[in-house]
Amino acid sequence: AFQATVGARGQVRRTDGEVPGSNFQPENESRLLSREHWVVWQPAAQGLYVRAGRFFAPFGLRLAEHVVYVRRDLGFNLFQETYNASLGYLSNDWEGHLTLIAPDFLQAGSQERGVAAYAEKRLLEESASGAVQLKYVGDEGVKRAVAGLVGKLYVEPIGVLFLGEANYLRQMPNGSAGIGQFVGLVGASWLPPVRGFLFTVFAERFTGNVSALDTSIGAFSGVVSWFPYPHCEVQVVGRTQHADGGRVINTFLAQLHYFL
């Protein structure tokens, strides 16, 4: 099977303007972008599969909100998809994925290369799961190792899914012993009896150096999603962040999604 996501990339600045290199702005006038395109061999819904192309390696909670630290600081932010070859196994009880990571050689994506592994076991009659994950990648001048745990628990009587992720990172610039970091998230999603609504809250923590004081950032977010009609979503997001020794930053966002 083959799958691709292709679309026009919005761009508010001219390509010849002075802009930061981290904004993943195209280096030419092209507005065409494909964040994902891959082929997969999967003879059955359960069992072995092989996938190759541009996509995010199976890893972590993979929340839709790209600003969360477990996406932003682990290499899964917007337009950071890499070219990968992934081998995995799926079943009702467990799943495992091993992914070889290569740089994005066509578009302005991530230039990391390395390997990622993710293994998840379903528990309590599939109402809970626990996972371990590992990632080792290198970019120009720096290598990074990640080891983490992921957990989920669905409490059916109250319609709440509890979730969490914790990771230890080791940033290793060339010629340096490296520094230890931490990034984690805990949260819950509630599907109320009222049809079409979903409420989610989560708290986050990122520590830039576990051996030093005042190097952490914390955040708390609340998301209300309403699906009034098929293909339509109204979403309201409130978010507050606070760095050690810094001021509080508050964000409010309301948006309307239409899914084709």
XYZ file of C-alpha atoms in Angstrom:
260
model
C 0.000 0.000 0.000
C 1.034 3.604 -0.580
C 0.020 6.707 1.365
C 0.899 10.381 0.937
C -0.130 13.683 2.456
C 0.440 16.546 0.023
C -0.557 20.174 0.257
C 0.367 23.819 -0.141
C 2.568 25.285 2.561
C 1.603 28.702 3.825
C 4.456 31.195 3.739
C 4.152 34.778 4.923
C 7.733 35.892 4.192
C 9.571 36.132 0.897
C 12.238 33.491 0.367
C 14.926 36.178 -0.002
C 14.121 37.777 3.358
C 16.258 37.480 6.472
C 14.575 34.806 8.597
C 15.813 32.303 11.185
C 16.988 28.995 9.752
C 14.876 27.099 12.289
C 11.536 28.044 10.753
C 11.832 25.376 8.011
C 11.050 27.892 5.291
C 11.437 26.462 1.769
C 14.627 27.476 -0.001
C 12.794 28.144 -3.264
C 9.460 29.473 -4.458
C 7.751 26.082 -4.271
C 4.693 25.950 -2.023
C 4.152 22.205 -2.492
C 4.927 20.100 0.558
C 4.487 16.454 1.482
C 4.935 15.804 5.187
C 4.329 12.061 4.782
C 4.697 9.669 1.860
C 5.473 6.016 2.314
C 4.911 2.476 1.119
C 4.073 -0.410 3.422
C 3.966 -4.183 3.122
C 1.461 -5.572 5.649
C -0.256 -8.798 4.602
C -2.652 -8.803 7.583
C -3.999 -6.487 10.280
C -1.836 -8.361 12.791
C 1.675 -9.634 12.308
C 4.758 -8.295 10.570
C 4.927 -5.137 8.506
C 7.652 -3.229 6.666
C 7.345 0.483 5.893
C 9.669 2.885 4.067
C 9.376 6.578 3.250
C 8.953 9.900 5.027
C 7.142 9.697 8.373
C 7.697 10.002 12.102
C 9.155 6.893 13.724
C 6.708 5.162 16.145
C 7.709 6.766 19.446
C 5.993 8.313 22.467
C 2.437 9.550 22.891
C 2.388 11.458 19.586
C -0.160 14.030 20.709
C -1.688 16.250 18.052
C -0.445 19.418 19.772
C 3.031 19.969 18.314
C 4.022 22.496 21.001
C 4.163 19.888 23.785
C 7.660 19.178 25.050
C 7.512 15.436 24.346
C 7.187 16.332 20.657
C 9.183 19.555 20.417
C 12.263 18.333 22.318
C 12.377 14.744 21.042
C 12.587 15.527 17.331
C 8.885 15.255 16.437
C 7.996 18.898 15.835
C 6.381 20.353 12.701
C 8.215 19.458 9.469
C 10.785 17.317 11.318
C 9.764 14.088 9.594
C 12.700 11.986 8.407
C 13.132 9.287 5.773
C 12.892 5.930 7.501
C 12.764 2.193 7.091
C 10.623 0.584 9.800
C 10.102 -3.061 10.733
C 7.394 -3.944 13.214
C 4.966 -6.476 14.626
C 1.370 -5.811 15.706
C -0.964 -7.936 17.812
C -3.792 -7.467 20.319
C -1.434 -8.059 23.246
C 1.681 -6.172 22.200
C 3.467 -4.347 19.433
C 7.079 -3.549 18.589
C 8.757 -1.212 16.103
C 12.370 -0.747 15.010
C 13.116 2.228 12.767
C 16.263 3.226 10.900
C 16.315 7.019 10.530
C 17.863 8.956 7.624
C 17.913 12.723 6.917
C 15.228 14.433 4.865
C 17.064 14.887 1.564
C 14.217 16.477 -0.426
C 12.590 19.079 1.820
C 13.431 21.256 4.804
C 12.966 18.499 7.394
C 15.148 16.987 10.083
C 18.740 16.067 9.260
C 19.037 13.494 12.047
C 20.161 9.942 11.368
C 20.158 6.964 13.700
C 17.743 4.396 15.122
C 14.579 4.314 17.255
C 12.828 1.425 19.020
C 9.397 1.233 20.649
C 7.734 -1.740 22.392
C 4.270 -1.636 23.992
C 2.420 -4.251 26.046
C -1.360 -4.160 26.570
C -2.550 -4.822 30.135
C -5.782 -5.242 32.144
C -7.763 -6.725 29.263
C -6.443 -4.022 26.910
C -7.697 -1.140 29.063
C -4.096 -0.160 29.895
C -0.674 -0.321 28.324
C 2.967 0.251 29.168
C 5.819 0.913 26.766
C 9.573 1.395 26.670
C 11.326 3.424 24.006
C 14.884 4.177 22.915
C 16.304 6.576 20.358
C 19.869 7.360 19.295
C 20.410 9.962 16.586
C 23.104 12.275 15.351
C 23.062 15.589 13.534
C 25.884 17.892 12.515
C 28.061 18.427 15.594
C 25.831 16.684 18.151
C 24.486 13.262 19.105
C 21.456 12.539 21.271
C 20.303 9.474 23.195
C 16.767 9.109 24.596
C 15.344 6.460 26.935
C 11.740 6.663 28.054
C 8.558 5.095 29.396
C 4.971 5.558 28.214
C 1.802 4.561 30.054
C -1.950 4.719 29.351
C -5.004 3.695 31.388
C -8.638 3.932 30.284
C -11.259 3.956 33.063
C -14.446 3.045 31.217
C -17.054 3.863 33.938
C -16.063 7.531 33.894
C -14.863 7.705 30.280
C -11.387 9.013 31.143
C -8.069 8.086 29.536
C -5.032 8.785 31.736
C -1.691 9.034 29.963
C 1.913 9.816 30.710
C 5.393 9.850 29.242
C 8.827 10.340 30.853
C 12.168 10.522 29.052
C 15.811 10.950 29.983
C 17.900 12.611 27.285
C 21.648 12.795 26.866
C 22.803 15.626 24.621
C 26.374 14.976 23.451
C 28.008 17.751 21.405
C 31.198 16.647 19.650
C 34.145 16.832 22.022
C 31.918 17.043 25.120
C 30.834 14.520 27.744
C 27.293 15.766 27.279
C 24.515 16.874 29.622
C 21.494 15.044 30.986
C 17.986 16.344 30.366
C 14.431 15.360 31.270
C 11.167 15.795 29.407
C 7.816 14.437 30.562
C 4.050 14.803 30.437
C 1.040 13.596 32.416
C -2.559 14.165 31.397
C -6.100 12.938 30.997
C -8.791 13.007 28.305
C -12.496 12.862 29.182
C -15.156 11.756 26.711
C -18.387 12.955 28.384
C -21.866 11.528 27.740
C -22.647 14.639 25.633
C -22.018 13.608 22.049
C -19.238 15.358 20.128
C -17.193 16.768 23.035
C -13.692 15.878 24.231
C -11.886 17.558 27.147
C -8.122 17.138 27.653
C -5.702 18.499 30.260
C -1.985 17.850 30.601
C 1.011 19.095 32.565
C 4.565 19.111 31.220
C 8.135 19.526 32.417
C 11.376 20.065 30.541
C 14.741 20.296 32.327
C 17.619 21.496 30.195
C 20.300 20.230 32.592
C 19.430 17.817 35.391
C 22.709 18.700 37.159
C 21.994 22.432 37.376
C 19.407 24.616 39.081
C 16.919 26.888 37.333
C 17.020 25.105 33.973
C 13.417 23.872 33.830
C 10.248 24.936 32.059
C 6.780 23.842 33.132
C 3.476 24.084 31.297
C -0.187 23.314 31.871
C -2.713 23.098 29.026
C -6.425 22.570 28.610
C -8.081 21.638 25.315
C -11.804 21.558 24.503
C -12.769 19.902 21.208
C -16.280 19.878 19.770
C -17.304 17.916 16.687
C -20.736 19.355 15.770
C -20.891 17.785 12.304
C -18.895 15.185 10.366
C -15.524 16.553 9.208
C -15.849 19.670 11.407
C -14.074 20.464 14.684
C -14.161 23.538 16.894
C -11.198 23.653 19.274
C -10.287 25.979 22.134
C -6.848 25.768 23.764
C -5.557 27.497 26.891
C -1.900 27.160 27.882
C 0.343 28.624 30.568
C 4.141 28.244 30.742
C 6.680 29.240 33.353
C 10.464 29.004 33.215
C 12.505 28.850 36.422
C 13.226 32.455 37.377
C 11.152 33.795 34.482
C 7.724 35.272 33.932
C 4.521 33.372 33.211
C 3.448 33.217 29.557
C -0.217 32.581 28.783
C -1.638 31.542 25.416
C -5.225 31.281 24.174
C -6.178 29.815 20.806
C -9.539 29.130 19.147
C -9.698 27.463 15.756
C -12.023 25.733 13.331
C -10.916 22.582 11.503
C -12.494 21.124 8.416
C -11.278 17.664 7.444
C -11.547 16.653 3.804
